[in-house]
Coordinates of C-alpha atoms in Angstrom, one line a residue:
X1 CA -28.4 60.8 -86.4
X2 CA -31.0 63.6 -85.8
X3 CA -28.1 66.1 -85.1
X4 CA -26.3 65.0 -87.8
X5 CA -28.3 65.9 -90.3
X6 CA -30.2 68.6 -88.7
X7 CA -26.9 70.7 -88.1
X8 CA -25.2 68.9 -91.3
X9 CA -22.5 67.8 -89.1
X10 CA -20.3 66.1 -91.8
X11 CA -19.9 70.0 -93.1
X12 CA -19.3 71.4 -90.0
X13 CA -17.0 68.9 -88.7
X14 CA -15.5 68.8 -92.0
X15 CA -15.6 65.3 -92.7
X16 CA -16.0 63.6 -96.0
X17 CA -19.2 61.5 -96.0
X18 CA -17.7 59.9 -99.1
X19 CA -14.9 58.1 -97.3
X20 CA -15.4 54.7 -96.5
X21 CA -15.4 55.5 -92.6
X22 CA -17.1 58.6 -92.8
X23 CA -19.9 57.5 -90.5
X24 CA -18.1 56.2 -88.2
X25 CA -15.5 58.9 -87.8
X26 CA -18.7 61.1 -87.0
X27 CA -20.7 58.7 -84.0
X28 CA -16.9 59.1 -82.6
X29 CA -16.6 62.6 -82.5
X30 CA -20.2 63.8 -81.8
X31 CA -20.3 60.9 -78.8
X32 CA -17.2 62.3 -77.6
X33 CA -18.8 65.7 -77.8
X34 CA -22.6 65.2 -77.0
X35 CA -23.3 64.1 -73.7
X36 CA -26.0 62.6 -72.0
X37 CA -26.3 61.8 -68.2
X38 CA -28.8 61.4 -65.3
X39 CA -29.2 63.4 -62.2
X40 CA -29.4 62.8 -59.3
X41 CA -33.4 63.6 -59.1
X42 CA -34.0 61.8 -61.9
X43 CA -33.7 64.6 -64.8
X44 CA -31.7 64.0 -68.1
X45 CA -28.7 66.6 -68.3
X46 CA -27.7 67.1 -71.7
X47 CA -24.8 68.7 -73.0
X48 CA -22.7 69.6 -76.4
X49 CA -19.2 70.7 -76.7
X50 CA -18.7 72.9 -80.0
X51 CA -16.0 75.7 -81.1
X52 CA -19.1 77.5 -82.0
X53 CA -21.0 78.3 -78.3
X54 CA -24.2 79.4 -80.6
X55 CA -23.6 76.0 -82.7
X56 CA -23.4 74.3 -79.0
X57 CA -26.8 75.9 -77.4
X58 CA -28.7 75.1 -80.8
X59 CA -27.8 71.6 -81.0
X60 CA -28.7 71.2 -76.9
X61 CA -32.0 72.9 -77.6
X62 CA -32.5 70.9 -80.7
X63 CA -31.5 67.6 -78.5
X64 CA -33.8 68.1 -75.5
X65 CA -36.7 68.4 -78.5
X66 CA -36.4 65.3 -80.1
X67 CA -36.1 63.5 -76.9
X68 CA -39.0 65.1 -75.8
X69 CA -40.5 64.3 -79.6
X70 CA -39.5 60.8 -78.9
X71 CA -40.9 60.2 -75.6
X72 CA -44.4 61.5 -76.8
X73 CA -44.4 59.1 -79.5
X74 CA -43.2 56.5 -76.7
X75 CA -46.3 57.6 -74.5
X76 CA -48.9 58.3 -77.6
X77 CA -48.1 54.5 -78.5
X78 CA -48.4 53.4 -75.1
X79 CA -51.6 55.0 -74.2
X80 CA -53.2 54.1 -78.1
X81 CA -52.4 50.5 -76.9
X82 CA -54.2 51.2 -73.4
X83 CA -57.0 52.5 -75.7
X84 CA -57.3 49.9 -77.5
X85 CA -57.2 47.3 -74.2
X86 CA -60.1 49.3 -73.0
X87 CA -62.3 49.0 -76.0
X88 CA -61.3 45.3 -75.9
X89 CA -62.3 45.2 -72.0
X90 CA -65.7 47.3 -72.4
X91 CA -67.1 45.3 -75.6
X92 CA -66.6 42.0 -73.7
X93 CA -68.2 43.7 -71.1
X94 CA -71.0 45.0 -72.7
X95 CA -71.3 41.7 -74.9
X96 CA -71.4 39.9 -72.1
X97 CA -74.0 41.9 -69.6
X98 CA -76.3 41.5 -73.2
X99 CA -76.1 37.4 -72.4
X100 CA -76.3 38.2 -68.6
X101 CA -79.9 40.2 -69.6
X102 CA -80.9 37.5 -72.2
X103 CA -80.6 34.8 -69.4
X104 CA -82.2 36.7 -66.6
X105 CA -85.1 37.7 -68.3
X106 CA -85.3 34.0 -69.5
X107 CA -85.1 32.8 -65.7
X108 CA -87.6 35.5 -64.8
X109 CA -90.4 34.3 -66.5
X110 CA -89.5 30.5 -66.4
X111 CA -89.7 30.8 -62.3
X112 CA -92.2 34.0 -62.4
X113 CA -89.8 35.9 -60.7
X114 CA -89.7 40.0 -61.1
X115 CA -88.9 40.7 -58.0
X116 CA -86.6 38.1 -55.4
X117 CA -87.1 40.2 -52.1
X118 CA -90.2 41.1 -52.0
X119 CA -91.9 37.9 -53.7
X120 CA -89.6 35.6 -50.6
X121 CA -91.0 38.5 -47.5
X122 CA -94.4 37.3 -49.1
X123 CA -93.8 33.6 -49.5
X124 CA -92.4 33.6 -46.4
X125 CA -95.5 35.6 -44.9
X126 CA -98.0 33.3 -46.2
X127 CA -96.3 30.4 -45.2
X128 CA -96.0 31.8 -41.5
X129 CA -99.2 32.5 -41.5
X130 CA -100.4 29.3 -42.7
X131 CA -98.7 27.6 -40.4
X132 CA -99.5 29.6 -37.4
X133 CA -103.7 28.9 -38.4
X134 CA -102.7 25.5 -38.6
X135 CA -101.9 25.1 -35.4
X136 CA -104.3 27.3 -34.0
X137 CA -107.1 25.0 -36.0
X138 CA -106.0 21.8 -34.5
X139 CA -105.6 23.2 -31.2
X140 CA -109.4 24.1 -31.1
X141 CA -110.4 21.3 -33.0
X142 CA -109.0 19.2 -30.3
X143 CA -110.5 21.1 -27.6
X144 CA -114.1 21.1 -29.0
X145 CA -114.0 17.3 -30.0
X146 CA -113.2 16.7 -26.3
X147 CA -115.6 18.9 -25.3
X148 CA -119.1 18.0 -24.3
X149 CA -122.0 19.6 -25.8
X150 CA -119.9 21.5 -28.3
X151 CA -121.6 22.8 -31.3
X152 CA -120.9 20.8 -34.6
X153 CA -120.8 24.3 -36.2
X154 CA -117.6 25.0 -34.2
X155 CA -116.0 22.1 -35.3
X156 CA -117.1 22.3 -39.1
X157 CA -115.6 25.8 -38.9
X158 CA -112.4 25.2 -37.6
X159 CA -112.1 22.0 -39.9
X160 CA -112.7 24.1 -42.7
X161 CA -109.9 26.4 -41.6
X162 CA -107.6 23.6 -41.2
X163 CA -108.4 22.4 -44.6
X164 CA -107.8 25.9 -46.2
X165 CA -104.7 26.4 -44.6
X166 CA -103.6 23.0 -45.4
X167 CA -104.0 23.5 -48.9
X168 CA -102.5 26.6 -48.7
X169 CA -99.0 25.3 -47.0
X170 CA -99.0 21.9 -49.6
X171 CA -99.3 24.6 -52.5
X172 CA -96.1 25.7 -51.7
X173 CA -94.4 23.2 -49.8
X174 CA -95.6 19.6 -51.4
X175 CA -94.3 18.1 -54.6
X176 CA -97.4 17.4 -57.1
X177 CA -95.0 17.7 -60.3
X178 CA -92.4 15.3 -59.4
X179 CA -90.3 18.8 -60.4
X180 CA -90.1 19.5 -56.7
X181 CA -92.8 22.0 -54.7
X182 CA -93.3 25.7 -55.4
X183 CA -90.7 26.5 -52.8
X184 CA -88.3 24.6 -54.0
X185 CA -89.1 25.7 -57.5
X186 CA -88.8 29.4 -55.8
X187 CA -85.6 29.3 -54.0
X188 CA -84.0 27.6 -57.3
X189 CA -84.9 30.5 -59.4
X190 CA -84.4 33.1 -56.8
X191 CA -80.7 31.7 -56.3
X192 CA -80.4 31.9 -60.0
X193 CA -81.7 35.3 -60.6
X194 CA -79.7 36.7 -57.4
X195 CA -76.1 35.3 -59.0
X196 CA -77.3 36.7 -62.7
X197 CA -78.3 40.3 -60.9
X198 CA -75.3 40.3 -58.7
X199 CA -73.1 39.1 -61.7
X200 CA -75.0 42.0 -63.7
X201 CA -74.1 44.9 -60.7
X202 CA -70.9 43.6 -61.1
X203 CA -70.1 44.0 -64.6
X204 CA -72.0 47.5 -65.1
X205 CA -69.7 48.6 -62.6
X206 CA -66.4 47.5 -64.2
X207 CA -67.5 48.7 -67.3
X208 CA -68.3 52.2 -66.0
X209 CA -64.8 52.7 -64.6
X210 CA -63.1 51.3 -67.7
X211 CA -65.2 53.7 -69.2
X212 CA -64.1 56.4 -67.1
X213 CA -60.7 55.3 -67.4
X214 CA -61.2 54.7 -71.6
X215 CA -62.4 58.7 -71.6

């Protein structure tokens, strides 16, 4: 249709677009003049027959622009839809990392959590460390109780060290809320916070390759 009104084919092939099968007297004889084949790598081959040879090379050359004209619009359409996906993609993205934030910073300060690692090395520290004077306290405890003419000093000292460290391993391991101990409270939040941030790492780098990709 292109050719034939670029070139104003009905002139030159002197047919009568009046006539009732004018049109379809032209599709017949440009078909059977303008050809269009695939090669064997995978180019287009196109070709014209004409009296005129100039005529011929003109209407090839105009050919292989439109169907270059075409196949931009083709890809222009197709990529402005792929555009379009990836502003689609990266605002659900970004909306969603917003909620993500919102809910993390609401688990932060519900469990007092700011920073998982280093708060569960510490936890885990005092704990240790609790227990180990624990057991040191009642090992000398026992032995100056069965030991004659021990000084009551020595054994109020390392009562009071029992007691401390006690206190210190029920404040973190013993239920006084009936909402479960400090550690259990802990390792709650801390599983929490670690799915939100690994959720988070996730997302910001999904959304920085669609961005790439978008740009």
């Amino acid at each position: 249709d292109h050719l034939i009104q670029h070139f104003d084919l009905y002139n030159h092939y002197d047919i009568d677009p009046s006539k009732s099968n004018a049109e379809l007297k032209m599709y017949k004889k440009t078909r059977r003049l303008y050809n269009v084949q695939k090669t064997r790598l995978g180019n287009v081959s196109i070709s014209v027959e004409d009296t005129d040879p100039d005529i011929a090379h003109a209407m090839v050359n105009e050919a292989v622009a439109e169907v270059n004209r075409l196949n931009q619009v083709i890809i222009r359409n197709n990529m402005q839809q792929m555009l379009l996906a990836f502003e689609g993609n990266i605002a659900e993205q970004q909306a969603l990392m917003h909620q993500l934030t919102d809910t993390l910073i609401r688990y932060r300060t519900r469990y007092g959590l700011y920073d998982v690692s280093s708060q569960s090395e510490l936890i885990a520290t005092i704990i240790g460390e609790a227990e180990a004077a624990i057991q040191l306290a009642e090992i000398q405890l026992e032995y100056f109780r069965n030991t004659p003419g021990t000084r009551r000093d020595s054994i109020v000292k390392y009562e009071r060290l029992l007691a401390i460290n006690q206190n210190i391993l029920n404040a973190y391991t013993k239920d006084f809320t009936g909402q479960g101990s400090n550690l259990q409270v802990f390792s709650e939040g801390a599983g929490k916070v670690r799915m939100l941030e690994e959720q988070l790492e996730f997302l910001a780098l999904e959304s920085s390759r669609n961005l790439d990709r978008y740009n």
